[in-house]
CSV table of C-alpha atoms in Angstrom, one decimal:
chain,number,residue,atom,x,y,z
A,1488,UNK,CA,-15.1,-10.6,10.6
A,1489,UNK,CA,-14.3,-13.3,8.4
A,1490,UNK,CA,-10.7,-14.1,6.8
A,1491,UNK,CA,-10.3,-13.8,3.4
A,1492,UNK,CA,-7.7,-15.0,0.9
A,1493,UNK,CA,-7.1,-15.0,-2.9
A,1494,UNK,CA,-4.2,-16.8,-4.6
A,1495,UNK,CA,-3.2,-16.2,-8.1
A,1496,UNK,CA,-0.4,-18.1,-9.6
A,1497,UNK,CA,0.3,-17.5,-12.7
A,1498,UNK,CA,1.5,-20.0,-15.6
A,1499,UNK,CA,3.3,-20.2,-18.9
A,1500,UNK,CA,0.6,-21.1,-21.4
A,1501,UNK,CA,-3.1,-20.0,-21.4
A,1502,UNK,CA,-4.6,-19.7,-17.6
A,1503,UNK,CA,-7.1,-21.6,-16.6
A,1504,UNK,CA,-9.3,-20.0,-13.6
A,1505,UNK,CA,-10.7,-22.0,-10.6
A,1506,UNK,CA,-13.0,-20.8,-7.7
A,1507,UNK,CA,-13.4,-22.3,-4.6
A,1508,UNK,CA,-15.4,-21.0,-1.3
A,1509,UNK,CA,-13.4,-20.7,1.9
A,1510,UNK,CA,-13.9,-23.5,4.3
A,1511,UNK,CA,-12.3,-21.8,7.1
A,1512,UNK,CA,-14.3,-18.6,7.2
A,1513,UNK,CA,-16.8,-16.6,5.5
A,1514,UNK,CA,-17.5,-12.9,4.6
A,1515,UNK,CA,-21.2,-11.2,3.8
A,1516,UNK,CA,-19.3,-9.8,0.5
A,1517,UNK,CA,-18.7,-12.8,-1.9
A,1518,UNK,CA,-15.8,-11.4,-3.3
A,1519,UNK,CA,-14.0,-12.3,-0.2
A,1520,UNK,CA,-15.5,-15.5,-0.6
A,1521,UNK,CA,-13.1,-16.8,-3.1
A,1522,UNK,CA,-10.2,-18.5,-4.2
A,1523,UNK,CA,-9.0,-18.2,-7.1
A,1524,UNK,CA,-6.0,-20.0,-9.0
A,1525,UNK,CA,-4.2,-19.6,-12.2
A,1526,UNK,CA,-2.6,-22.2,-13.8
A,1527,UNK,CA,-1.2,-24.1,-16.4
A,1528,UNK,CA,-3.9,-25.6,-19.1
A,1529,UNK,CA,-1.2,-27.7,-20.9
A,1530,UNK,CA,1.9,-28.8,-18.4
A,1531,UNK,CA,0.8,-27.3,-15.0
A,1532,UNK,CA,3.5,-25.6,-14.4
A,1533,UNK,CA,3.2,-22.6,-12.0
A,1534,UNK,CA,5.4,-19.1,-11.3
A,1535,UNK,CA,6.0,-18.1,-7.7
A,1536,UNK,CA,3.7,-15.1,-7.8
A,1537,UNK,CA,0.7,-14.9,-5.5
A,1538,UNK,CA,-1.9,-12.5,-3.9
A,1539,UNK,CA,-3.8,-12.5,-0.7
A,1540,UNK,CA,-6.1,-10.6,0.6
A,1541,UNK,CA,-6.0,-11.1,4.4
A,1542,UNK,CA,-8.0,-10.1,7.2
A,1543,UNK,CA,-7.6,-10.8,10.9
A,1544,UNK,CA,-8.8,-10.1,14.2
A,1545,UNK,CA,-6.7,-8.2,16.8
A,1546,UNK,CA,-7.3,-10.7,19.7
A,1547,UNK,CA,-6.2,-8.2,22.6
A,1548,UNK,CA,-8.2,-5.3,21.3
A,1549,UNK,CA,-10.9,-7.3,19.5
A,1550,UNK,CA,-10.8,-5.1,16.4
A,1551,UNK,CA,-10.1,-5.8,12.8
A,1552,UNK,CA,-6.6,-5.2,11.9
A,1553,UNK,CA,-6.3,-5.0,7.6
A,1554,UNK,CA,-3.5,-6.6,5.7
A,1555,UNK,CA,-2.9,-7.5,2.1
A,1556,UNK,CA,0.1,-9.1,1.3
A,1557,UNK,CA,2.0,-9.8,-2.5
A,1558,UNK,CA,4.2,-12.5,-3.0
A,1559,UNK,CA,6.6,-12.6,-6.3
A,1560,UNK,CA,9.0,-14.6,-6.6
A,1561,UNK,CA,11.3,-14.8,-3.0
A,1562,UNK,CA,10.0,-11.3,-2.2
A,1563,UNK,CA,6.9,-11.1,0.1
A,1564,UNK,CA,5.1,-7.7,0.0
A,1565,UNK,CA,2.7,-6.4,2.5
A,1566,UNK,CA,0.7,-3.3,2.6
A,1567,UNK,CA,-1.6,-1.8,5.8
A,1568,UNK,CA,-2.7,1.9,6.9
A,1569,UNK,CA,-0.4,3.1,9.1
A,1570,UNK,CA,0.3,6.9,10.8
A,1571,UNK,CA,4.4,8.0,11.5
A,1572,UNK,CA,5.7,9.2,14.6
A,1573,UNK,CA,6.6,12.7,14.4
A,1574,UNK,CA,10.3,11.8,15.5
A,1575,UNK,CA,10.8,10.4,12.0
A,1576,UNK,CA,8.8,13.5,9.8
A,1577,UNK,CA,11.4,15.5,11.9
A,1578,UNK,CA,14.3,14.0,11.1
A,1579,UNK,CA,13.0,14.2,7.1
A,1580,UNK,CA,12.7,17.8,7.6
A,1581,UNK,CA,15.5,18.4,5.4
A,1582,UNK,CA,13.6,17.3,2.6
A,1583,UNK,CA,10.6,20.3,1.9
A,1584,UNK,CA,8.1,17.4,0.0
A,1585,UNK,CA,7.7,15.2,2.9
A,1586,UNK,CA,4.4,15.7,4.0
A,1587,UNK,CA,5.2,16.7,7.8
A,1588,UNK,CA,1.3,16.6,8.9
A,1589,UNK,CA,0.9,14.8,11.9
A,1590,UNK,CA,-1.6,11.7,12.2
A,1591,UNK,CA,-1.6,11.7,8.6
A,1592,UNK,CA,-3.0,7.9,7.2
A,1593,UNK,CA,-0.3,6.5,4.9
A,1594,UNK,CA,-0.5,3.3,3.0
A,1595,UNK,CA,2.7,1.3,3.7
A,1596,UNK,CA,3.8,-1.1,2.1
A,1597,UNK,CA,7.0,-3.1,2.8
A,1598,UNK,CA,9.4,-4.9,0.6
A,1599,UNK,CA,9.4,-2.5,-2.4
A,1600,UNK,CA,12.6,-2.9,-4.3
A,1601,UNK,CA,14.9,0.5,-4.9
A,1602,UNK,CA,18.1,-0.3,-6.6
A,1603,UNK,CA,18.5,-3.8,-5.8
A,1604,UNK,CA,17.5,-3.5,-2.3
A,1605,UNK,CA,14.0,-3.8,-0.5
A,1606,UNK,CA,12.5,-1.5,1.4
A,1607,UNK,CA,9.8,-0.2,3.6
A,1608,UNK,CA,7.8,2.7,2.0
A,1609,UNK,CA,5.0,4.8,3.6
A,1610,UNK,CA,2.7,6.3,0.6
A,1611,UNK,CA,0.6,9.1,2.0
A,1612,UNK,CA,-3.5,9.5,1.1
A,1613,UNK,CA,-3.8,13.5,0.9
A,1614,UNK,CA,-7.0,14.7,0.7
A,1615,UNK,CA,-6.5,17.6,-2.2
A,1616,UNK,CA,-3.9,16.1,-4.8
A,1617,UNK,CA,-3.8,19.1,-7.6
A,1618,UNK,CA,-6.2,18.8,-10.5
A,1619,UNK,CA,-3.3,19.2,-13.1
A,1620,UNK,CA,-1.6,16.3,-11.1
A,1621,UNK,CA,-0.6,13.1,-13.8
A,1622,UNK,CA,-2.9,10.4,-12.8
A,1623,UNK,CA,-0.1,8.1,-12.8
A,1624,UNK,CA,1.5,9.6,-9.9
A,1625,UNK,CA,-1.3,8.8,-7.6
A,1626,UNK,CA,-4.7,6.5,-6.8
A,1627,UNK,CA,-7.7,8.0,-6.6
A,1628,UNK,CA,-10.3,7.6,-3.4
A,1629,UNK,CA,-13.4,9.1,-3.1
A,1630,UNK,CA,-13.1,12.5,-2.3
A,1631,UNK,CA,-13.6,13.4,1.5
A,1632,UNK,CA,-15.6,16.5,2.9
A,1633,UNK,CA,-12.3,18.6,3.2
A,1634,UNK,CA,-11.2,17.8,-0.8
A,1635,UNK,CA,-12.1,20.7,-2.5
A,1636,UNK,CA,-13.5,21.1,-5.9
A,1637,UNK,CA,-11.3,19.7,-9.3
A,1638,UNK,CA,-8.9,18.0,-6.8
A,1639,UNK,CA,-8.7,14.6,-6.1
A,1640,UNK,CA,-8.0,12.5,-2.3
A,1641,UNK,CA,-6.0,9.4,-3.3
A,1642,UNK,CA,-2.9,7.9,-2.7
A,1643,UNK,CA,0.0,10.3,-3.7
A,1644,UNK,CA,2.8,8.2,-4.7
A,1645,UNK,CA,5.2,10.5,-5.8
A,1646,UNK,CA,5.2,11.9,-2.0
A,1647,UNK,CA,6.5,8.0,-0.3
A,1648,UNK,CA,9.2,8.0,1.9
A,1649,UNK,CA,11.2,5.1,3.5
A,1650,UNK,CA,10.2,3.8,6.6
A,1651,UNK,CA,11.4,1.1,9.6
A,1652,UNK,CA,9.3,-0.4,11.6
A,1653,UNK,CA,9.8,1.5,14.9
A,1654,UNK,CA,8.4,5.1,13.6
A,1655,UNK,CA,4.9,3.0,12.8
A,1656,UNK,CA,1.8,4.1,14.7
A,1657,UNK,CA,-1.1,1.7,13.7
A,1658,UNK,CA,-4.0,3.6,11.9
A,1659,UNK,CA,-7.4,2.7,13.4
A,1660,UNK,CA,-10.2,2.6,11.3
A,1661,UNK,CA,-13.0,0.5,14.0
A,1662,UNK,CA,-16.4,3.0,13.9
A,1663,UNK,CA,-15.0,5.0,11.5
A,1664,UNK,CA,-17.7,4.6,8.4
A,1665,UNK,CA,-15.6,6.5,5.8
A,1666,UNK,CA,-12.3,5.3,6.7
A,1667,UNK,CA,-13.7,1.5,6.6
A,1668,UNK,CA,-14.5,2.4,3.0
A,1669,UNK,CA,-11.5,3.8,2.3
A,1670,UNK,CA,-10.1,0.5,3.7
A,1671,UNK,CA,-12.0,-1.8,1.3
A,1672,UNK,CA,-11.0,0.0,-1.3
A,1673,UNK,CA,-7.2,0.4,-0.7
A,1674,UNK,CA,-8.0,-3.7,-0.2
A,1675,UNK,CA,-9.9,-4.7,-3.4
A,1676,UNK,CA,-7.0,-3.2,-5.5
A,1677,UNK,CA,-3.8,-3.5,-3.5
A,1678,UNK,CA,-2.4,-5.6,-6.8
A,1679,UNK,CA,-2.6,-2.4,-8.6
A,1680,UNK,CA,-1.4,-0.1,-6.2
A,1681,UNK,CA,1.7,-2.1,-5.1
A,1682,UNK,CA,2.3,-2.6,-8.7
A,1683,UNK,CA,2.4,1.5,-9.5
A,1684,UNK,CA,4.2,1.9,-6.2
A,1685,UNK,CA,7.0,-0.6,-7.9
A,1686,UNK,CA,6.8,1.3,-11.1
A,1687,UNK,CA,7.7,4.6,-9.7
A,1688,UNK,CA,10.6,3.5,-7.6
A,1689,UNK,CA,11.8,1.8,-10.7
A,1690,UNK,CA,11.5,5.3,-12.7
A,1691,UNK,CA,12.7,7.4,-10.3
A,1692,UNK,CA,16.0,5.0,-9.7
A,1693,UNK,CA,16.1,5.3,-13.8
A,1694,UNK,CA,16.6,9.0,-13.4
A,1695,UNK,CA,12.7,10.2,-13.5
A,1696,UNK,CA,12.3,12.6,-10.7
A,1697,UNK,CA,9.1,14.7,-11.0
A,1698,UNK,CA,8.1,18.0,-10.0
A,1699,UNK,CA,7.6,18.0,-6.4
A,1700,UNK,CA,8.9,14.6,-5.5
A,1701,UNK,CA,10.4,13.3,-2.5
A,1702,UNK,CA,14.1,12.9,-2.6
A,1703,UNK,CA,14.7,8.8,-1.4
A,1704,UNK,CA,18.1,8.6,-1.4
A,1705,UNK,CA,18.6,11.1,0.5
A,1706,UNK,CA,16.2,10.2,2.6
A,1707,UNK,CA,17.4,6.3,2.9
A,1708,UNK,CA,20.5,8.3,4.3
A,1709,UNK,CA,18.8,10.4,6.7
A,1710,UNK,CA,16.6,7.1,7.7
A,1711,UNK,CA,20.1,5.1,8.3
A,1712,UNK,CA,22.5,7.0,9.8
A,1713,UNK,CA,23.0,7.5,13.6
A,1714,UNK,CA,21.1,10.1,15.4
């Protein structure tokens, strides 16, 4: 499997879009193919914000591993499919909207900012969201064989929790049809969902809790404090 990277820096002034073929590595889809760059059409100048879309090869398993990273400003965010050790769902128990299923897929995604700090977040994909669900609170996937009718599998984001690296269990997608398109998905529009991740945590550190969310501060307390 080939690598694949897109840049997008961004400029001042009107944007000015160039596309260039990999010369490193290739992909059968051409929109892993590219590389494309924003910038300046007056004075060149360039912001520190850039997106890539990375895909590497686990060299002792010989497997694709998934990653898409996000880079704004000093802040590098990352994003891969991930399950949680049950030791860490436990120790959330205090907190009834964690979703306590085990082997559960969750997207995580690390370096989310929550009140001036960054974080690691693990975003859950459920298979039957509620049909009277806001579609802001979630991104929709195609809908798997348990989903039942008028609900929708997606990303839930109002259900994240915080996360540190030793409760992660990587999620392995190799001969799995549907969860390789799940993947591709999850991939082609990581900008958006790490940007509607960012926009809830900024709400909910505003004061807008919804119906049903998880509770992250207490939760960054629980995730913190000694055992």
């Amino acid at each position: 499997m080939g690598i694949s990277i897109i840049f997008v820096l961004i400029s001042s002034s009107y944007l000015h879009i160039i596309r260039t073929g990999s010369n490193t590595c290739r992909s059968s889809r051409p929109e892993y193919d590219e590389r494309v760059c924003l910038t300046s059409g007056s004075d060149g100048v360039l912001l520190s914000v850039e997106y890539r879309l990375h895909v590497r090869r686990d060299q002792s398993q010989d497997c694709p591993v998934f990653q898409v990273s996000f880079y704004a400003g000093k802040g590098t965010v990352s994003m891969k499919l991930v399950t949680i050790r049950t030791d860490l769902l436990d120790k959330y128990s205090c907190d009834c909207e964690v979703l306590s299923k085990s082997k559960r897929p969750y997207v995580l995604i690390i370096r989310l900012a929550y009140k001036g700090h960054f974080h690691n977040f693990a975003v859950p994909i459920r298979s039957n969201i509620s049909p009277s669900t806001p579609k802001q609170q979630y991104f929709s996937l195609p809908p798997r064989v348990a989903t039942r009718p008028h609900h929708h599998h997606g990303i839930h984001y109002i259900k994240m929790f915080p996360v540190t690296k030793q409760y992660l269990i990587r999620y392995r997608i190799e001969g799995n049809v549907f969860a390789s398109l799940i993947q591709t998905i999850i991939d082609r529009n990581s900008q958006r969902i790490i940007s509607e991740c960012q926009q809830y945590l900024d709400d909910y550190a505003a004061g807008k809790h919804p119906a049903y969310s998880t509770d992250i501060d207490c939760l960054l307390t629980r995730l913190y404090e000694n055992p």
